[in-house]
């Protein structure tokens, strides 16, 4: 069962996938109904999930499920990964590359590769207050309250 994204409970589980490039406005318009259809049809062992899906900042695909209603099973999570892979093929981009980190700089999303991170920190381009889009967050409440969050308040704190 589809739930509008802004009506999810704070404890809803989320999965965040970061696109390797920004989606164009045309791609976003094309994908929006596909996301809603997936969330409507997403199920666990034949039982519909209370789920939602959206694109944020033209770059982040977020799938969500209200686990208090029905928990996502391994099979339903596998189905979501297949769905994301299909979107990758359709759009000609990657949502699965975890070697790129996304920061908010001057109102824009900037990707920094893991190998570049130390040099960017050493040069002062990234510091503990630089806003970071942590794709490891797991609840809708965290997304609403602390996303993006200062890099120093994430797993990146060890670099400062």
mmCIF file of C-alpha atoms in Angstrom:
data_model
loop_
_atom_site.group_PDB
_atom_site.id
_atom_site.type_symbol
_atom_site.label_atom_id
_atom_site.label_comp_id
_atom_site.label_asym_id
_atom_site.label_seq_id
_atom_site.Cartn_x
_atom_site.Cartn_y
_atom_site.Cartn_z
ATOM 1 C CA UNK A 1 0.000 0.000 0.000
ATOM 2 C CA UNK A 2 1.427 3.331 -1.054
ATOM 3 C CA UNK A 3 1.859 6.068 1.575
ATOM 4 C CA UNK A 4 2.741 9.619 0.528
ATOM 5 C CA UNK A 5 6.386 10.120 1.487
ATOM 6 C CA UNK A 6 5.688 13.060 3.795
ATOM 7 C CA UNK A 7 3.174 10.954 5.755
ATOM 8 C CA UNK A 8 5.588 8.214 6.798
ATOM 9 C CA UNK A 9 6.033 7.704 10.541
ATOM 10 C CA UNK A 10 9.449 8.703 11.967
ATOM 11 C CA UNK A 11 10.379 5.074 12.653
ATOM 12 C CA UNK A 12 9.765 3.968 9.040
ATOM 13 C CA UNK A 13 12.782 2.160 7.626
ATOM 14 C CA UNK A 14 14.487 3.763 4.652
ATOM 15 C CA UNK A 15 17.052 2.795 2.072
ATOM 16 C CA UNK A 16 18.949 5.637 0.365
ATOM 17 C CA UNK A 17 20.548 5.181 -3.050
ATOM 18 C CA UNK A 18 22.763 7.912 -4.467
ATOM 19 C CA UNK A 19 22.835 8.487 -8.216
ATOM 20 C CA UNK A 20 26.182 8.839 -9.933
ATOM 21 C CA UNK A 21 24.902 11.996 -11.599
ATOM 22 C CA UNK A 22 21.957 14.350 -11.127
ATOM 23 C CA UNK A 23 18.770 13.265 -12.849
ATOM 24 C CA UNK A 24 17.442 15.693 -15.414
ATOM 25 C CA UNK A 25 14.006 17.213 -14.867
ATOM 26 C CA UNK A 26 12.675 14.996 -17.669
ATOM 27 C CA UNK A 27 14.134 11.883 -15.996
ATOM 28 C CA UNK A 28 12.660 12.899 -12.650
ATOM 29 C CA UNK A 29 9.239 13.350 -14.249
ATOM 30 C CA UNK A 30 9.562 9.961 -15.950
ATOM 31 C CA UNK A 31 10.660 8.155 -12.775
ATOM 32 C CA UNK A 32 8.164 9.635 -10.287
ATOM 33 C CA UNK A 33 5.178 7.498 -11.382
ATOM 34 C CA UNK A 34 7.452 4.440 -11.616
ATOM 35 C CA UNK A 35 8.489 4.966 -7.975
ATOM 36 C CA UNK A 36 4.881 5.268 -6.847
ATOM 37 C CA UNK A 37 3.922 2.137 -8.773
ATOM 38 C CA UNK A 38 6.783 0.178 -7.182
ATOM 39 C CA UNK A 39 5.802 1.347 -3.675
ATOM 40 C CA UNK A 40 2.171 0.438 -4.362
ATOM 41 C CA UNK A 41 3.080 -3.078 -5.506
ATOM 42 C CA UNK A 42 5.953 -3.792 -3.076
ATOM 43 C CA UNK A 43 5.104 -6.753 -0.864
ATOM 44 C CA UNK A 44 6.533 -9.192 1.646
ATOM 45 C CA UNK A 45 5.401 -12.818 1.405
ATOM 46 C CA UNK A 46 2.321 -11.745 -0.516
ATOM 47 C CA UNK A 47 1.334 -9.054 1.966
ATOM 48 C CA UNK A 48 1.510 -5.457 0.735
ATOM 49 C CA UNK A 49 3.952 -3.166 2.503
ATOM 50 C CA UNK A 50 3.045 0.321 3.713
ATOM 51 C CA UNK A 51 5.714 1.911 1.582
ATOM 52 C CA UNK A 52 6.780 4.961 -0.303
ATOM 53 C CA UNK A 53 9.528 6.070 -2.676
ATOM 54 C CA UNK A 54 10.836 9.436 -3.766
ATOM 55 C CA UNK A 55 13.732 11.287 -5.343
ATOM 56 C CA UNK A 56 15.420 13.959 -3.235
ATOM 57 C CA UNK A 57 17.723 16.731 -4.460
ATOM 58 C CA UNK A 58 17.452 15.285 -7.971
ATOM 59 C CA UNK A 59 19.995 12.660 -6.983
ATOM 60 C CA UNK A 60 18.881 10.441 -4.097
ATOM 61 C CA UNK A 61 16.414 7.602 -4.496
ATOM 62 C CA UNK A 62 14.759 6.823 -1.161
ATOM 63 C CA UNK A 63 12.643 3.718 -0.610
ATOM 64 C CA UNK A 64 10.703 3.512 2.653
ATOM 65 C CA UNK A 65 8.592 1.006 4.540
ATOM 66 C CA UNK A 66 6.534 1.369 7.699
ATOM 67 C CA UNK A 67 7.952 -1.671 9.497
ATOM 68 C CA UNK A 68 5.393 -1.308 12.310
ATOM 69 C CA UNK A 69 2.710 -2.415 9.845
ATOM 70 C CA UNK A 70 4.647 -5.091 7.928
ATOM 71 C CA UNK A 71 8.366 -5.801 8.039
ATOM 72 C CA UNK A 72 10.246 -6.114 4.782
ATOM 73 C CA UNK A 73 11.538 -9.652 4.249
ATOM 74 C CA UNK A 74 14.755 -10.677 2.551
ATOM 75 C CA UNK A 75 12.759 -11.425 -0.590
ATOM 76 C CA UNK A 76 11.103 -8.005 -0.585
ATOM 77 C CA UNK A 77 14.466 -6.287 -0.040
ATOM 78 C CA UNK A 78 15.869 -8.322 -2.943
ATOM 79 C CA UNK A 79 12.920 -7.124 -5.048
ATOM 80 C CA UNK A 80 13.748 -3.517 -4.178
ATOM 81 C CA UNK A 81 17.372 -4.017 -5.227
ATOM 82 C CA UNK A 82 16.204 -5.509 -8.542
ATOM 83 C CA UNK A 83 13.962 -2.477 -8.992
ATOM 84 C CA UNK A 84 16.882 -0.104 -8.358
ATOM 85 C CA UNK A 85 19.036 -2.061 -10.834
ATOM 86 C CA UNK A 86 16.275 -1.742 -13.445
ATOM 87 C CA UNK A 87 16.190 2.019 -12.868
ATOM 88 C CA UNK A 88 19.962 2.131 -13.342
ATOM 89 C CA UNK A 89 19.592 0.442 -16.735
ATOM 90 C CA UNK A 90 16.693 2.659 -17.734
ATOM 91 C CA UNK A 91 18.504 5.885 -16.800
ATOM 92 C CA UNK A 92 22.069 4.915 -17.712
ATOM 93 C CA UNK A 93 23.538 5.661 -14.290
ATOM 94 C CA UNK A 94 24.552 3.942 -11.064
ATOM 95 C CA UNK A 95 22.729 4.003 -7.739
ATOM 96 C CA UNK A 96 25.053 1.429 -6.164
ATOM 97 C CA UNK A 97 28.475 3.107 -6.212
ATOM 98 C CA UNK A 98 29.377 3.525 -2.536
ATOM 99 C CA UNK A 99 32.831 4.965 -3.324
ATOM 100 C CA UNK A 100 31.380 8.438 -3.903
ATOM 101 C CA UNK A 101 30.393 10.657 -0.970
ATOM 102 C CA UNK A 102 27.895 13.485 -1.416
ATOM 103 C CA UNK A 103 28.306 16.844 0.284
ATOM 104 C CA UNK A 104 26.219 19.991 0.109
ATOM 105 C CA UNK A 105 28.378 22.918 -0.938
ATOM 106 C CA UNK A 106 26.971 26.292 -1.893
ATOM 107 C CA UNK A 107 23.504 24.788 -2.258
ATOM 108 C CA UNK A 108 24.641 22.085 -4.678
ATOM 109 C CA UNK A 109 25.372 18.381 -4.262
ATOM 110 C CA UNK A 110 29.063 17.689 -4.815
ATOM 111 C CA UNK A 111 30.463 14.171 -5.096
ATOM 112 C CA UNK A 112 33.873 13.379 -3.644
ATOM 113 C CA UNK A 113 35.528 10.010 -4.176
ATOM 114 C CA UNK A 114 36.808 8.118 -1.151
ATOM 115 C CA UNK A 115 40.435 8.466 -2.344
ATOM 116 C CA UNK A 116 39.965 12.269 -2.609
ATOM 117 C CA UNK A 117 38.455 12.668 0.849
ATOM 118 C CA UNK A 118 41.684 12.921 2.895
ATOM 119 C CA UNK A 119 43.193 15.519 0.576
ATOM 120 C CA UNK A 120 39.953 17.573 0.585
ATOM 121 C CA UNK A 121 39.952 17.509 4.397
ATOM 122 C CA UNK A 122 43.672 18.410 4.562
ATOM 123 C CA UNK A 123 43.087 21.322 2.159
ATOM 124 C CA UNK A 124 40.152 22.575 4.251
ATOM 125 C CA UNK A 125 37.663 22.034 1.424
ATOM 126 C CA UNK A 126 35.723 19.674 3.693
ATOM 127 C CA UNK A 127 35.553 20.142 7.449
ATOM 128 C CA UNK A 128 33.461 18.807 10.319
ATOM 129 C CA UNK A 129 30.719 21.350 9.550
ATOM 130 C CA UNK A 130 30.423 20.544 5.835
ATOM 131 C CA UNK A 131 26.974 19.081 5.230
ATOM 132 C CA UNK A 132 27.109 15.415 4.289
ATOM 133 C CA UNK A 133 24.348 13.286 2.730
ATOM 134 C CA UNK A 134 24.814 10.132 4.790
ATOM 135 C CA UNK A 135 23.265 7.298 2.786
ATOM 136 C CA UNK A 136 23.649 4.969 5.784
ATOM 137 C CA UNK A 137 20.755 6.506 7.720
ATOM 138 C CA UNK A 138 17.963 4.021 8.317
ATOM 139 C CA UNK A 139 14.834 5.876 9.461
ATOM 140 C CA UNK A 140 12.535 8.500 8.029
ATOM 141 C CA UNK A 141 12.916 10.464 11.280
ATOM 142 C CA UNK A 142 16.692 10.718 10.749
ATOM 143 C CA UNK A 143 16.105 11.833 7.185
ATOM 144 C CA UNK A 144 13.744 14.581 8.367
ATOM 145 C CA UNK A 145 15.830 15.762 11.308
ATOM 146 C CA UNK A 146 19.453 15.360 10.281
ATOM 147 C CA UNK A 147 19.915 15.045 6.536
ATOM 148 C CA UNK A 148 22.183 16.351 5.346
ATOM 149 C CA UNK A 149 24.121 16.477 8.594
ATOM 150 C CA UNK A 150 27.481 17.985 9.509
ATOM 151 C CA UNK A 151 30.182 15.531 8.443
ATOM 152 C CA UNK A 152 31.594 15.605 11.976
ATOM 153 C CA UNK A 153 28.309 14.116 13.245
ATOM 154 C CA UNK A 154 28.533 11.106 10.927
ATOM 155 C CA UNK A 155 30.844 8.159 10.452
ATOM 156 C CA UNK A 156 33.208 10.644 8.754
ATOM 157 C CA UNK A 157 34.065 12.169 12.153
ATOM 158 C CA UNK A 158 37.269 10.097 12.271
ATOM 159 C CA UNK A 159 38.696 12.281 9.499
ATOM 160 C CA UNK A 160 38.560 15.476 11.616
#
